[in-house]
């Protein structure tokens, strides 16, 4: 199977640069796999397509304002992107300009609120960095850090919270689980009244989510590793729905990857913490999920391959071409799709 099999033409003006005013008024494309039908709705209409006893599984990770702009002691400007905490105040970071940031280089952020020392050049060119500060690290990040928006978004984000889901809880992501950005308190209240259950997983999304597939044969692609965990109370909700013959609906590809990484052959789960590199592409047999709420993904991306595995490549590409013709908004701040 070739990367070029997962390409489609996307006019640049359809790449959403800013979030719409009200989260749940983004558009929603319904893909009915059984009848091979496509419908066009608003996201708040998702309530009509979920049934009593269904279990919605969402990723409650929180995006760190992980992009930092600072200066070397010489006065030269530098940029850091926090990737993951190694231990304590030591982080792996992407740094720019990399060729100027050698071991023992010191960097100052926020007029001295945060200081950094380069400890090591890691494989792949990232840096191991030690941070020093007074106070609470996450509070300082909130004060001086910027959201690490994807490379295809060129406009400034005026409200940091719009790149967070309303249920974001645990710090650790370098990118948002964007399918969840459409949900509002009103939508969750209506789902609760209808008897739809909500379970959580936590997967910290890495910047590798934007990494292109560089091999032509997709089976040779290696996925980046991402850390996740799921608690007993959430496992119980999912297993109960599964046992009762109800649907497990994943909110986003990150939740899907957690569930499919840990499900047994019958789709049942146990509380687990670990790392996943699962790569889902056509031919994969889903064990746990029955449906997926997701955004529209980049051409030739692993995420487009995942949705093609669930709904069929031809059906997905037909839906994407229809989305282009109907002028849907694409990618992180764009519209949504429900594959049911």
mmCIF file of C-alpha atoms in Angstrom:
data_model
loop_
_atom_site.group_PDB
_atom_site.id
_atom_site.type_symbol
_atom_site.label_atom_id
_atom_site.label_comp_id
_atom_site.label_asym_id
_atom_site.label_seq_id
_atom_site.Cartn_x
_atom_site.Cartn_y
_atom_site.Cartn_z
ATOM 1 C CA UNK A 1 0.000 0.000 0.000
ATOM 2 C CA UNK A 2 1.431 3.365 -1.077
ATOM 3 C CA UNK A 3 1.381 6.772 0.599
ATOM 4 C CA UNK A 4 0.202 8.255 -2.691
ATOM 5 C CA UNK A 5 -3.011 6.170 -2.369
ATOM 6 C CA UNK A 6 -4.044 8.499 0.473
ATOM 7 C CA UNK A 7 -3.757 11.821 -1.337
ATOM 8 C CA UNK A 8 -6.479 14.344 -2.154
ATOM 9 C CA UNK A 9 -6.526 17.906 -3.492
ATOM 10 C CA UNK A 10 -7.150 20.560 -0.841
ATOM 11 C CA UNK A 11 -7.400 24.285 -1.673
ATOM 12 C CA UNK A 12 -5.313 26.217 0.841
ATOM 13 C CA UNK A 13 -8.203 28.548 1.713
ATOM 14 C CA UNK A 14 -10.071 25.595 3.301
ATOM 15 C CA UNK A 15 -7.385 25.134 5.989
ATOM 16 C CA UNK A 16 -9.015 26.735 9.048
ATOM 17 C CA UNK A 17 -6.736 29.371 10.560
ATOM 18 C CA UNK A 18 -8.908 30.327 13.533
ATOM 19 C CA UNK A 19 -11.605 28.569 15.585
ATOM 20 C CA UNK A 20 -15.230 29.490 14.863
ATOM 21 C CA UNK A 21 -17.064 31.555 17.473
ATOM 22 C CA UNK A 22 -19.111 28.737 19.044
ATOM 23 C CA UNK A 23 -17.515 25.317 19.306
ATOM 24 C CA UNK A 24 -20.578 23.186 18.614
ATOM 25 C CA UNK A 25 -21.648 25.174 15.540
ATOM 26 C CA UNK A 26 -18.875 23.790 13.395
ATOM 27 C CA UNK A 27 -20.139 21.556 10.608
ATOM 28 C CA UNK A 28 -20.486 17.802 11.006
ATOM 29 C CA UNK A 29 -20.349 15.261 8.207
ATOM 30 C CA UNK A 30 -22.116 11.988 9.045
ATOM 31 C CA UNK A 31 -20.697 8.873 7.385
ATOM 32 C CA UNK A 32 -23.167 5.993 7.628
ATOM 33 C CA UNK A 33 -20.946 3.009 6.804
ATOM 34 C CA UNK A 34 -23.767 0.476 6.664
ATOM 35 C CA UNK A 35 -25.812 2.389 4.080
ATOM 36 C CA UNK A 36 -22.832 4.198 2.497
ATOM 37 C CA UNK A 37 -24.667 7.510 2.978
ATOM 38 C CA UNK A 38 -23.228 10.969 3.669
ATOM 39 C CA UNK A 39 -25.193 13.677 5.544
ATOM 40 C CA UNK A 40 -24.332 17.280 6.383
ATOM 41 C CA UNK A 41 -25.217 18.595 9.849
ATOM 42 C CA UNK A 42 -23.927 20.893 12.613
ATOM 43 C CA UNK A 43 -21.802 19.447 15.400
ATOM 44 C CA UNK A 44 -24.500 19.990 18.039
ATOM 45 C CA UNK A 45 -26.626 17.482 16.040
ATOM 46 C CA UNK A 46 -24.226 14.698 17.183
ATOM 47 C CA UNK A 47 -26.688 14.115 20.052
ATOM 48 C CA UNK A 48 -29.243 12.764 17.542
ATOM 49 C CA UNK A 49 -26.825 10.059 16.391
ATOM 50 C CA UNK A 50 -25.862 8.674 19.802
ATOM 51 C CA UNK A 51 -28.098 6.270 21.703
ATOM 52 C CA UNK A 52 -28.799 5.368 25.310
ATOM 53 C CA UNK A 53 -26.064 3.071 26.648
ATOM 54 C CA UNK A 54 -23.477 4.125 24.053
ATOM 55 C CA UNK A 55 -20.101 5.004 25.564
ATOM 56 C CA UNK A 56 -18.256 8.070 24.312
ATOM 57 C CA UNK A 57 -14.497 7.848 25.001
ATOM 58 C CA UNK A 58 -12.570 11.130 25.072
ATOM 59 C CA UNK A 59 -8.929 12.088 25.654
ATOM 60 C CA UNK A 60 -8.624 14.447 28.646
ATOM 61 C CA UNK A 61 -5.001 15.463 28.049
ATOM 62 C CA UNK A 62 -4.157 19.158 28.338
ATOM 63 C CA UNK A 63 -1.921 21.047 25.909
ATOM 64 C CA UNK A 64 1.027 22.795 27.490
ATOM 65 C CA UNK A 65 1.770 26.341 26.270
ATOM 66 C CA UNK A 66 5.025 24.718 25.230
ATOM 67 C CA UNK A 67 6.483 27.216 22.733
ATOM 68 C CA UNK A 68 8.973 29.542 24.396
ATOM 69 C CA UNK A 69 10.863 32.493 22.939
ATOM 70 C CA UNK A 70 14.027 33.566 24.743
ATOM 71 C CA UNK A 71 17.542 34.894 24.413
ATOM 72 C CA UNK A 72 21.010 33.471 24.831
ATOM 73 C CA UNK A 73 23.344 35.315 27.163
ATOM 74 C CA UNK A 74 24.828 36.871 24.013
ATOM 75 C CA UNK A 75 21.411 38.403 23.217
ATOM 76 C CA UNK A 76 20.650 36.131 20.244
ATOM 77 C CA UNK A 77 17.001 35.107 19.875
ATOM 78 C CA UNK A 78 16.091 31.418 20.298
ATOM 79 C CA UNK A 79 12.941 29.307 20.251
ATOM 80 C CA UNK A 80 12.218 26.192 22.345
ATOM 81 C CA UNK A 81 9.395 23.679 21.995
ATOM 82 C CA UNK A 82 8.905 21.389 25.006
ATOM 83 C CA UNK A 83 8.430 17.811 23.829
ATOM 84 C CA UNK A 84 8.395 15.705 26.974
ATOM 85 C CA UNK A 85 9.467 15.803 30.585
ATOM 86 C CA UNK A 86 12.366 13.381 31.133
ATOM 87 C CA UNK A 87 12.455 13.821 34.914
ATOM 88 C CA UNK A 88 11.892 16.707 37.311
ATOM 89 C CA UNK A 89 12.879 19.936 35.551
ATOM 90 C CA UNK A 90 14.749 18.179 32.741
ATOM 91 C CA UNK A 91 12.933 18.173 29.386
ATOM 92 C CA UNK A 92 13.502 17.087 25.824
ATOM 93 C CA UNK A 93 13.079 20.133 23.565
ATOM 94 C CA UNK A 94 13.193 21.068 19.900
ATOM 95 C CA UNK A 95 15.424 24.157 19.679
ATOM 96 C CA UNK A 96 15.997 26.779 16.982
ATOM 97 C CA UNK A 97 18.565 27.636 15.729
ATOM 98 C CA UNK A 98 19.887 24.174 16.643
ATOM 99 C CA UNK A 99 23.410 24.763 15.362
ATOM 100 C CA UNK A 100 23.854 27.621 17.838
ATOM 101 C CA UNK A 101 22.668 25.817 20.970
ATOM 102 C CA UNK A 102 25.555 23.656 22.176
ATOM 103 C CA UNK A 103 26.032 21.876 25.523
ATOM 104 C CA UNK A 104 26.234 24.316 28.492
ATOM 105 C CA UNK A 105 24.576 27.155 26.527
ATOM 106 C CA UNK A 106 22.335 29.196 28.818
ATOM 107 C CA UNK A 107 19.013 30.714 27.716
ATOM 108 C CA UNK A 108 16.817 33.293 29.472
ATOM 109 C CA UNK A 109 13.007 33.410 29.050
ATOM 110 C CA UNK A 110 10.523 36.021 30.261
ATOM 111 C CA UNK A 111 13.179 38.451 31.556
ATOM 112 C CA UNK A 112 14.553 35.798 33.898
ATOM 113 C CA UNK A 113 11.309 34.136 35.027
ATOM 114 C CA UNK A 114 12.694 30.954 33.482
ATOM 115 C CA UNK A 115 16.291 29.970 32.743
ATOM 116 C CA UNK A 116 17.561 26.973 30.802
ATOM 117 C CA UNK A 117 20.850 25.136 30.321
ATOM 118 C CA UNK A 118 21.520 22.739 27.437
ATOM 119 C CA UNK A 119 22.687 19.434 28.945
ATOM 120 C CA UNK A 120 22.912 17.132 25.932
ATOM 121 C CA UNK A 121 22.354 16.877 22.183
ATOM 122 C CA UNK A 122 19.943 13.949 21.756
ATOM 123 C CA UNK A 123 19.437 11.681 18.767
ATOM 124 C CA UNK A 124 17.413 13.421 16.084
ATOM 125 C CA UNK A 125 18.841 16.807 17.048
ATOM 126 C CA UNK A 126 16.602 17.541 20.042
ATOM 127 C CA UNK A 127 18.190 18.819 23.265
ATOM 128 C CA UNK A 128 18.059 17.663 26.851
ATOM 129 C CA UNK A 129 17.446 20.879 28.795
ATOM 130 C CA UNK A 130 17.401 21.725 32.506
ATOM 131 C CA UNK A 131 15.090 24.554 33.575
ATOM 132 C CA UNK A 132 15.515 26.738 36.666
ATOM 133 C CA UNK A 133 12.847 29.029 38.106
ATOM 134 C CA UNK A 134 11.163 30.253 41.281
ATOM 135 C CA UNK A 135 7.547 29.242 41.814
ATOM 136 C CA UNK A 136 5.449 26.704 39.901
ATOM 137 C CA UNK A 137 6.661 25.642 36.445
ATOM 138 C CA UNK A 138 3.196 25.323 34.846
ATOM 139 C CA UNK A 139 2.155 28.759 36.128
ATOM 140 C CA UNK A 140 5.280 30.274 34.563
ATOM 141 C CA UNK A 141 4.515 28.465 31.289
ATOM 142 C CA UNK A 142 0.969 29.889 31.358
ATOM 143 C CA UNK A 143 2.477 33.340 31.772
ATOM 144 C CA UNK A 144 5.193 33.283 29.095
ATOM 145 C CA UNK A 145 4.518 30.247 26.860
ATOM 146 C CA UNK A 146 2.522 30.130 23.637
ATOM 147 C CA UNK A 147 0.353 27.299 22.329
ATOM 148 C CA UNK A 148 2.344 25.055 19.965
ATOM 149 C CA UNK A 149 -0.027 25.437 17.025
ATOM 150 C CA UNK A 150 0.452 23.141 14.013
ATOM 151 C CA UNK A 151 2.721 24.380 11.195
ATOM 152 C CA UNK A 152 -0.227 24.949 8.816
ATOM 153 C CA UNK A 153 -1.792 27.570 11.135
ATOM 154 C CA UNK A 154 -0.289 30.974 10.451
ATOM 155 C CA UNK A 155 -2.616 33.267 12.392
ATOM 156 C CA UNK A 156 -2.133 34.144 16.042
ATOM 157 C CA UNK A 157 -4.470 32.447 18.525
ATOM 158 C CA UNK A 158 -6.139 35.177 20.572
ATOM 159 C CA UNK A 159 -7.598 32.854 23.241
ATOM 160 C CA UNK A 160 -5.349 30.008 24.473
ATOM 161 C CA UNK A 161 -8.370 28.061 25.726
ATOM 162 C CA UNK A 162 -9.645 27.521 22.186
ATOM 163 C CA UNK A 163 -6.780 25.066 21.599
ATOM 164 C CA UNK A 164 -7.958 23.077 24.645
ATOM 165 C CA UNK A 165 -10.963 20.816 25.009
ATOM 166 C CA UNK A 166 -13.372 21.983 27.724
ATOM 167 C CA UNK A 167 -12.583 18.746 29.624
ATOM 168 C CA UNK A 168 -8.767 18.997 29.383
ATOM 169 C CA UNK A 169 -7.363 17.918 32.744
ATOM 170 C CA UNK A 170 -3.824 16.491 32.696
ATOM 171 C CA UNK A 171 -0.888 18.549 31.365
ATOM 172 C CA UNK A 172 1.401 16.864 28.887
ATOM 173 C CA UNK A 173 0.470 17.352 25.220
ATOM 174 C CA UNK A 174 2.319 19.224 22.489
ATOM 175 C CA UNK A 175 -0.841 19.249 20.343
ATOM 176 C CA UNK A 176 -4.575 19.183 21.045
ATOM 177 C CA UNK A 177 -6.798 16.123 20.535
ATOM 178 C CA UNK A 178 -8.731 18.256 18.065
ATOM 179 C CA UNK A 179 -11.894 16.153 17.633
ATOM 180 C CA UNK A 180 -12.779 17.140 21.198
ATOM 181 C CA UNK A 181 -12.589 20.881 20.494
ATOM 182 C CA UNK A 182 -16.203 20.863 19.200
ATOM 183 C CA UNK A 183 -17.811 19.704 22.443
ATOM 184 C CA UNK A 184 -19.614 22.152 24.746
ATOM 185 C CA UNK A 185 -21.209 21.799 28.175
ATOM 186 C CA UNK A 186 -24.624 21.960 26.449
ATOM 187 C CA UNK A 187 -23.769 18.978 24.221
ATOM 188 C CA UNK A 188 -22.591 16.928 27.208
ATOM 189 C CA UNK A 189 -25.738 17.829 29.190
ATOM 190 C CA UNK A 190 -27.960 16.617 26.335
ATOM 191 C CA UNK A 191 -25.934 13.407 26.008
ATOM 192 C CA UNK A 192 -26.240 12.768 29.741
ATOM 193 C CA UNK A 193 -30.025 13.245 29.600
ATOM 194 C CA UNK A 194 -30.147 10.772 26.730
ATOM 195 C CA UNK A 195 -28.258 8.153 28.759
ATOM 196 C CA UNK A 196 -24.981 8.265 26.838
ATOM 197 C CA UNK A 197 -22.017 7.420 29.086
ATOM 198 C CA UNK A 198 -18.697 9.268 28.927
ATOM 199 C CA UNK A 199 -15.338 7.649 29.733
ATOM 200 C CA UNK A 200 -11.862 9.165 29.672
ATOM 201 C CA UNK A 201 -8.428 8.078 28.546
ATOM 202 C CA UNK A 202 -5.291 10.188 28.798
ATOM 203 C CA UNK A 203 -2.851 10.151 25.889
ATOM 204 C CA UNK A 204 -0.269 12.922 25.702
ATOM 205 C CA UNK A 205 -0.120 13.915 22.046
ATOM 206 C CA UNK A 206 3.418 14.334 20.745
ATOM 207 C CA UNK A 207 4.608 16.735 18.054
ATOM 208 C CA UNK A 208 5.238 13.611 15.952
ATOM 209 C CA UNK A 209 1.521 13.689 15.165
ATOM 210 C CA UNK A 210 2.446 16.215 12.436
ATOM 211 C CA UNK A 211 5.400 14.187 11.152
ATOM 212 C CA UNK A 212 4.917 13.254 7.480
ATOM 213 C CA UNK A 213 5.160 9.681 6.239
ATOM 214 C CA UNK A 214 8.507 9.622 4.416
ATOM 215 C CA UNK A 215 8.425 6.083 3.007
ATOM 216 C CA UNK A 216 6.361 5.238 -0.099
ATOM 217 C CA UNK A 217 5.379 1.801 1.251
ATOM 218 C CA UNK A 218 3.285 2.678 4.312
ATOM 219 C CA UNK A 219 4.012 -0.661 5.999
ATOM 220 C CA UNK A 220 7.608 0.530 6.492
ATOM 221 C CA UNK A 221 6.521 3.631 8.451
ATOM 222 C CA UNK A 222 7.399 3.736 12.167
ATOM 223 C CA UNK A 223 5.027 5.636 14.424
ATOM 224 C CA UNK A 224 6.218 7.973 17.176
ATOM 225 C CA UNK A 225 5.622 6.720 20.723
ATOM 226 C CA UNK A 226 3.038 8.415 22.971
ATOM 227 C CA UNK A 227 2.362 7.892 26.670
ATOM 228 C CA UNK A 228 -1.151 7.003 27.867
ATOM 229 C CA UNK A 229 -3.145 5.657 30.786
ATOM 230 C CA UNK A 230 -6.711 4.614 31.508
ATOM 231 C CA UNK A 231 -8.249 4.214 34.969
ATOM 232 C CA UNK A 232 -10.439 1.433 36.389
ATOM 233 C CA UNK A 233 -13.609 3.577 36.510
ATOM 234 C CA UNK A 234 -13.295 4.334 32.789
ATOM 235 C CA UNK A 235 -12.478 0.735 31.883
ATOM 236 C CA UNK A 236 -15.643 -0.321 33.755
ATOM 237 C CA UNK A 237 -17.849 2.040 31.709
ATOM 238 C CA UNK A 238 -16.394 0.840 28.399
ATOM 239 C CA UNK A 239 -16.553 -2.845 29.307
ATOM 240 C CA UNK A 240 -20.165 -2.463 30.519
ATOM 241 C CA UNK A 241 -21.222 -0.887 27.206
ATOM 242 C CA UNK A 242 -19.380 -3.610 25.296
ATOM 243 C CA UNK A 243 -21.019 -6.353 27.396
ATOM 244 C CA UNK A 244 -24.482 -4.834 26.819
ATOM 245 C CA UNK A 245 -23.966 -4.746 23.054
ATOM 246 C CA UNK A 246 -23.798 -0.938 22.964
ATOM 247 C CA UNK A 247 -21.423 1.118 20.833
ATOM 248 C CA UNK A 248 -18.004 2.424 21.841
ATOM 249 C CA UNK A 249 -17.570 5.789 20.112
ATOM 250 C CA UNK A 250 -14.059 7.220 20.163
ATOM 251 C CA UNK A 251 -13.665 10.995 20.278
ATOM 252 C CA UNK A 252 -10.620 11.403 18.076
ATOM 253 C CA UNK A 253 -7.846 9.209 16.761
ATOM 254 C CA UNK A 254 -5.836 9.503 20.002
ATOM 255 C CA UNK A 255 -8.594 7.854 22.075
ATOM 256 C CA UNK A 256 -8.981 5.248 19.331
ATOM 257 C CA UNK A 257 -5.267 4.407 19.417
ATOM 258 C CA UNK A 258 -5.345 3.882 23.199
ATOM 259 C CA UNK A 259 -8.383 1.598 23.057
ATOM 260 C CA UNK A 260 -7.075 -0.454 20.155
ATOM 261 C CA UNK A 261 -3.620 -0.729 21.792
ATOM 262 C CA UNK A 262 -4.923 -2.353 24.968
ATOM 263 C CA UNK A 263 -8.144 -4.173 24.004
ATOM 264 C CA UNK A 264 -8.170 -7.974 24.077
ATOM 265 C CA UNK A 265 -9.513 -9.916 21.072
ATOM 266 C CA UNK A 266 -13.097 -9.409 22.305
ATOM 267 C CA UNK A 267 -12.631 -5.665 22.776
ATOM 268 C CA UNK A 268 -12.458 -5.669 26.584
ATOM 269 C CA UNK A 269 -9.974 -3.530 28.532
ATOM 270 C CA UNK A 270 -7.946 -3.475 31.740
ATOM 271 C CA UNK A 271 -6.557 -0.392 33.511
ATOM 272 C CA UNK A 272 -3.219 0.245 31.817
ATOM 273 C CA UNK A 273 -0.387 2.777 31.694
ATOM 274 C CA UNK A 274 2.187 2.581 28.942
ATOM 275 C CA UNK A 275 3.376 3.819 25.575
ATOM 276 C CA UNK A 276 1.829 3.109 22.211
ATOM 277 C CA UNK A 277 3.248 3.154 18.699
ATOM 278 C CA UNK A 278 0.218 1.479 17.133
ATOM 279 C CA UNK A 279 -0.137 2.258 13.418
ATOM 280 C CA UNK A 280 -3.635 1.641 12.075
ATOM 281 C CA UNK A 281 -4.072 1.471 8.308
ATOM 282 C CA UNK A 282 -6.414 -0.404 5.917
ATOM 283 C CA UNK A 283 -6.472 -4.118 6.669
ATOM 284 C CA UNK A 284 -6.498 -3.520 10.440
ATOM 285 C CA UNK A 285 -9.320 -5.308 12.301
ATOM 286 C CA UNK A 286 -10.802 -3.051 14.998
ATOM 287 C CA UNK A 287 -11.309 -4.796 18.344
ATOM 288 C CA UNK A 288 -12.916 -2.140 20.533
ATOM 289 C CA UNK A 289 -14.367 0.910 18.788
ATOM 290 C CA UNK A 290 -17.596 0.965 16.796
ATOM 291 C CA UNK A 291 -17.523 4.598 15.680
ATOM 292 C CA UNK A 292 -15.249 7.615 15.533
ATOM 293 C CA UNK A 293 -15.715 11.373 15.836
ATOM 294 C CA UNK A 294 -12.789 13.059 14.117
ATOM 295 C CA UNK A 295 -11.632 16.141 12.221
ATOM 296 C CA UNK A 296 -10.502 16.196 8.576
ATOM 297 C CA UNK A 297 -6.858 15.135 8.286
ATOM 298 C CA UNK A 298 -3.887 16.049 6.133
ATOM 299 C CA UNK A 299 -3.331 14.303 2.797
ATOM 300 C CA UNK A 300 -0.986 11.285 3.013
ATOM 301 C CA UNK A 301 -1.101 11.332 6.848
ATOM 302 C CA UNK A 302 -1.241 8.378 9.242
ATOM 303 C CA UNK A 303 -4.536 9.788 10.569
ATOM 304 C CA UNK A 304 -6.122 9.661 7.119
ATOM 305 C CA UNK A 305 -4.908 6.047 6.931
ATOM 306 C CA UNK A 306 -6.570 5.298 10.293
ATOM 307 C CA UNK A 307 -9.986 6.622 9.226
ATOM 308 C CA UNK A 308 -9.600 4.747 5.922
ATOM 309 C CA UNK A 309 -9.045 1.553 7.922
ATOM 310 C CA UNK A 310 -12.352 2.137 9.715
ATOM 311 C CA UNK A 311 -14.565 3.310 6.841
ATOM 312 C CA UNK A 312 -12.769 2.118 3.697
ATOM 313 C CA UNK A 313 -10.349 4.171 1.617
ATOM 314 C CA UNK A 314 -12.680 4.810 -1.344
ATOM 315 C CA UNK A 315 -15.558 5.883 0.916
ATOM 316 C CA UNK A 316 -13.290 8.209 2.923
ATOM 317 C CA UNK A 317 -11.748 9.823 -0.161
ATOM 318 C CA UNK A 318 -15.243 10.288 -1.629
ATOM 319 C CA UNK A 319 -16.291 11.987 1.639
ATOM 320 C CA UNK A 320 -13.193 14.198 1.650
ATOM 321 C CA UNK A 321 -13.800 15.287 -1.949
ATOM 322 C CA UNK A 322 -17.408 16.074 -1.030
ATOM 323 C CA UNK A 323 -16.138 18.079 1.972
ATOM 324 C CA UNK A 324 -13.899 20.085 -0.375
ATOM 325 C CA UNK A 325 -16.815 20.731 -2.761
ATOM 326 C CA UNK A 326 -19.054 21.752 0.178
ATOM 327 C CA UNK A 327 -16.281 24.025 1.480
ATOM 328 C CA UNK A 328 -15.861 22.371 4.873
ATOM 329 C CA UNK A 329 -13.064 23.772 7.066
ATOM 330 C CA UNK A 330 -10.098 21.419 7.432
ATOM 331 C CA UNK A 331 -7.598 20.324 10.101
ATOM 332 C CA UNK A 332 -7.232 21.387 13.750
ATOM 333 C CA UNK A 333 -9.665 24.331 13.856
ATOM 334 C CA UNK A 334 -11.853 22.846 11.135
ATOM 335 C CA UNK A 335 -15.078 20.874 10.963
ATOM 336 C CA UNK A 336 -15.806 17.327 12.117
ATOM 337 C CA UNK A 337 -16.875 13.937 10.823
ATOM 338 C CA UNK A 338 -18.744 11.138 12.588
ATOM 339 C CA UNK A 339 -17.999 7.694 11.176
ATOM 340 C CA UNK A 340 -20.826 5.508 12.471
#
